[in-house]
Amino acid sequence: MGALLAQGVDVPGVQARLAAIGGIVLASQQVTGTVLVADEGMRVRVADGVVVTVLTPPPRVRPARHLMAMGRAA
């Protein structure tokens, strides 16, 4: 936790958001499985009523401009 604070991470903000996600999981009455958290576009894996994994979508990577130009030239 100290390392995160030293890097300037808003730890209380993260903790508050995780608590809110926990509320979403409780409201869905999902005990085991996957819950979609639409606001952030992520999924939360739940086991025995506890959030065990937070899955975010992979970042969209745009091809570099020079690679796009090469594709057009071919």
Backbone as a chain_set.jsonl record, in Angstrom:
{"seq": "MGALLAQGVDVPGVQARLAAIGGIVLASQQVTGTVLVADEGMRVRVADGVVVTVLTPPPRVRPARHLMAMGRAA", "coords": {"N": [[0.83, -1.177, 0.0], [1.946, 1.207, 0.756], [3.768, 1.626, -1.316], [2.091, 2.148, -3.466], [0.865, 4.524, -2.618], [3.136, 6.13, -2.581], [3.602, 6.346, -5.275], [1.648, 8.026, -6.013], [-0.906, 7.059, -6.336], [-4.398, 7.129, -5.982], [-5.335, 5.762, -3.413], [-7.441, 5.666, -1.414], [-9.584, 6.351, -3.097], [-9.587, 4.223, -4.919], [-10.154, 2.141, -3.163], [-12.725, 2.902, -2.379], [-14.104, 2.664, -4.813], [-13.832, -0.08, -5.316], [-15.313, -1.022, -3.164], [-17.826, -0.129, -3.944], [-18.166, -1.669, -6.241], [-18.283, -4.133, -5.019], [-20.784, -3.813, -3.851], [-22.37, -3.855, -6.15], [-21.989, -6.487, -6.905], [-23.149, -7.787, -4.698], [-25.779, -6.863, -4.994], [-26.48, -8.126, -7.328], [-26.802, -10.639, -6.505], [-25.062, -12.649, -7.048], [-23.249, -15.437, -6.375], [-21.245, -17.151, -7.185], [-19.293, -16.933, -10.068], [-19.399, -14.7, -12.88], [-19.669, -11.191, -12.919], [-20.883, -8.389, -14.601], [-19.618, -5.155, -14.693], [-20.826, -2.454, -15.753], [-20.287, 0.341, -15.91], [-17.488, 0.716, -15.886], [-16.823, -1.038, -17.82], [-15.881, -3.6, -17.242], [-15.355, -6.952, -16.036], [-16.149, -8.886, -13.173], [-14.945, -11.489, -11.301], [-16.424, -13.813, -9.16], [-16.249, -15.758, -6.249], [-17.725, -17.849, -4.017], [-19.173, -15.656, -3.003], [-17.276, -13.644, -2.818], [-15.255, -11.16, -4.288], [-12.835, -12.147, -6.494], [-11.289, -11.703, -8.727], [-10.64, -9.043, -10.95], [-11.463, -8.195, -14.123], [-10.399, -6.404, -16.848], [-11.199, -4.97, -20.029], [-9.09, -5.694, -22.864], [-6.645, -3.277, -23.873], [-7.28, -1.114, -26.628], [-5.319, -1.211, -29.409], [-3.859, 0.815, -31.695], [-2.564, 0.515, -34.986], [0.747, 1.544, -35.793], [1.389, 4.588, -37.554], [3.244, 4.419, -39.667], [3.15, 1.742, -40.316], [0.558, 1.491, -41.225], [0.732, 3.046, -43.522], [2.488, 1.508, -44.994], [0.902, -0.704, -45.514], [-1.005, 0.373, -47.213], [0.576, 1.002, -49.387], [1.261, -1.409, -50.431]], "CA": [[0.0, 0.0, 0.0], [2.851, 2.346, 0.807], [4.348, 1.835, -2.648], [1.056, 2.786, -4.286], [0.753, 5.91, -2.166], [4.354, 6.825, -3.011], [3.475, 6.588, -6.716], [0.574, 8.983, -6.234], [-2.182, 6.386, -6.612], [-5.48, 7.52, -5.084], [-5.713, 4.505, -2.758], [-8.808, 5.736, -0.874], [-10.523, 6.341, -4.221], [-9.644, 2.845, -5.418], [-10.862, 1.356, -2.158], [-14.152, 3.26, -2.446], [-14.692, 2.09, -6.032], [-13.928, -1.527, -5.104], [-16.446, -1.239, -2.26], [-19.032, 0.046, -4.754], [-18.264, -2.872, -7.074], [-18.778, -5.168, -4.115], [-22.226, -3.59, -3.737], [-22.978, -4.336, -7.393], [-21.967, -7.949, -6.824], [-24.169, -8.177, -3.728], [-27.098, -6.59, -5.559], [-26.769, -9.109, -8.372], [-26.977, -11.903, -5.79], [-24.162, -13.621, -7.677], [-22.379, -16.041, -5.369], [-20.103, -17.667, -7.923], [-19.4, -16.668, -11.499], [-18.901, -13.43, -13.395], [-20.605, -10.076, -12.873], [-20.478, -7.286, -15.461], [-19.683, -3.816, -14.114], [-20.944, -1.743, -17.021], [-19.71, 1.686, -15.89], [-16.079, 0.641, -16.238], [-16.622, -1.997, -18.895], [-15.073, -4.719, -16.776], [-16.048, -8.076, -15.423], [-15.645, -9.249, -11.854], [-15.158, -12.905, -10.979], [-16.846, -13.983, -7.78], [-16.211, -17.134, -5.744], [-18.301, -17.918, -2.675], [-19.602, -14.335, -2.582], [-16.127, -12.745, -2.665], [-14.602, -10.787, -5.542], [-11.494, -12.734, -6.525], [-10.55, -11.205, -9.887], [-11.247, -7.965, -11.723], [-10.977, -8.306, -15.496], [-10.684, -5.245, -17.682], [-11.023, -5.31, -21.445], [-7.746, -5.375, -23.348], [-6.595, -1.955, -24.494], [-7.299, -1.085, -28.095], [-4.032, -0.756, -29.916], [-3.928, 1.238, -33.088], [-1.283, 0.298, -35.655], [1.555, 2.738, -36.006], [1.089, 5.222, -38.828], [4.11, 3.947, -40.739], [2.673, 0.415, -40.71], [-0.65, 1.697, -42.018], [1.166, 3.552, -44.833], [3.077, 0.382, -45.718], [-0.194, -1.54, -45.985], [-1.632, 1.04, -48.364], [1.509, 1.002, -50.521], [1.405, -2.77, -50.969]], "C": [[0.878, 1.245, 0.0], [3.454, 2.669, -0.546], [3.345, 2.522, -3.562], [0.89, 4.256, -3.913], [1.95, 6.729, -2.634], [4.309, 7.155, -4.502], [2.344, 7.556, -7.041], [-0.765, 8.359, -6.573], [-3.198, 6.816, -5.554], [-6.039, 6.26, -4.418], [-7.104, 4.596, -2.141], [-9.867, 5.72, -1.978], [-10.694, 4.945, -4.798], [-10.417, 1.97, -4.447], [-12.368, 1.642, -2.203], [-14.805, 2.644, -3.674], [-14.836, 0.578, -5.903], [-15.086, -1.863, -4.159], [-17.762, -1.1, -3.029], [-19.247, -1.159, -5.665], [-18.762, -4.042, -6.239], [-20.277, -5.052, -3.916], [-22.969, -4.068, -4.967], [-23.061, -5.858, -7.368], [-23.038, -8.433, -5.855], [-25.572, -7.979, -4.299], [-27.478, -7.605, -6.629], [-27.05, -10.485, -7.782], [-26.161, -13.028, -6.436], [-23.21, -14.157, -6.619], [-21.104, -16.566, -6.023], [-20.333, -17.401, -9.409], [-18.825, -15.32, -11.861], [-20.01, -12.393, -13.372], [-20.044, -8.971, -13.755], [-20.664, -5.972, -14.715], [-19.644, -2.853, -15.295], [-20.262, -0.386, -17.023], [-18.246, 1.693, -16.324], [-15.803, -0.321, -17.392], [-15.735, -3.152, -18.475], [-15.963, -5.805, -16.202], [-15.361, -8.403, -14.103], [-15.947, -10.72, -11.63], [-15.41, -13.021, -9.483], [-16.773, -15.467, -7.431], [-16.686, -17.107, -4.299], [-18.64, -16.532, -2.127], [-18.496, -13.313, -2.414], [-15.537, -12.439, -4.031], [-13.171, -11.309, -5.508], [-10.645, -12.205, -7.682], [-11.339, -10.086, -10.54], [-10.618, -8.017, -13.107], [-11.372, -7.062, -16.274], [-10.515, -5.651, -19.132], [-9.609, -4.97, -21.901], [-7.746, -3.996, -23.998], [-6.635, -2.073, -26.007], [-5.99, -0.481, -28.567], [-4.198, -0.404, -31.382], [-2.583, 0.986, -33.739], [-0.554, 1.623, -35.848], [1.297, 3.282, -37.406], [1.967, 4.685, -39.951], [3.705, 2.554, -41.197], [1.415, 0.538, -41.551], [-0.276, 2.171, -43.423], [1.753, 2.416, -45.661], [1.978, -0.519, -46.285], [-0.887, -0.938, -47.194], [-0.743, 0.967, -49.604], [1.584, -0.359, -51.179], [0.349, -3.138, -51.97]], "O": [[0.577, 2.223, -0.684], [3.634, 3.837, -0.891], [3.718, 3.39, -4.351], [0.788, 5.121, -4.783], [1.8, 7.882, -3.037], [4.913, 8.135, -4.94], [2.107, 7.87, -8.207], [-1.668, 9.049, -7.047], [-2.882, 6.857, -4.365], [-7.09, 5.756, -4.814], [-7.897, 3.673, -2.326], [-10.934, 5.132, -1.802], [-11.806, 4.531, -5.125], [-11.24, 1.152, -4.859], [-13.182, 0.727, -2.08], [-15.933, 2.156, -3.597], [-15.842, 0.012, -6.33], [-15.761, -2.876, -4.339], [-18.703, -1.859, -2.798], [-20.376, -1.616, -5.84], [-19.571, -4.846, -6.703], [-20.973, -6.062, -3.822], [-24.064, -4.62, -4.862], [-24.071, -6.443, -7.759], [-23.758, -9.385, -6.155], [-26.449, -8.822, -4.112], [-28.656, -7.909, -6.815], [-27.488, -11.392, -8.491], [-26.531, -14.2, -6.372], [-22.445, -13.393, -6.03], [-20.014, -16.435, -5.467], [-21.426, -17.618, -9.932], [-17.879, -14.847, -11.231], [-21.146, -12.673, -13.755], [-18.859, -8.65, -13.669], [-21.736, -5.705, -14.171], [-18.573, -2.483, -15.777], [-19.704, 0.009, -18.046], [-17.82, 2.589, -17.053], [-14.677, -0.404, -17.881], [-14.923, -3.633, -19.266], [-17.145, -5.601, -15.926], [-14.154, -8.219, -13.946], [-17.096, -11.145, -11.759], [-14.718, -12.42, -8.661], [-17.181, -16.323, -8.216], [-16.108, -16.416, -3.46], [-18.429, -16.255, -0.947], [-18.748, -12.217, -1.914], [-15.338, -13.343, -4.843], [-12.392, -10.967, -4.618], [-9.416, -12.253, -7.622], [-12.56, -10.17, -10.67], [-9.402, -7.9, -13.253], [-12.551, -6.714, -16.345], [-9.766, -6.58, -19.433], [-8.996, -4.045, -21.369], [-8.738, -3.594, -24.606], [-6.092, -3.013, -26.588], [-5.613, 0.62, -28.167], [-4.623, -1.225, -32.194], [-1.549, 1.218, -33.112], [-1.168, 2.673, -36.038], [1.018, 2.52, -38.332], [1.492, 4.51, -41.073], [3.9, 2.216, -42.364], [1.223, -0.23, -42.493], [-0.891, 1.752, -44.403], [1.552, 2.355, -46.874], [2.102, -1.036, -47.395], [-1.308, -1.66, -48.098], [-1.236, 0.882, -50.728], [1.931, -0.463, -52.356], [0.359, -4.252, -52.495]]}, "num_chains": 1, "name": "protein.A"}
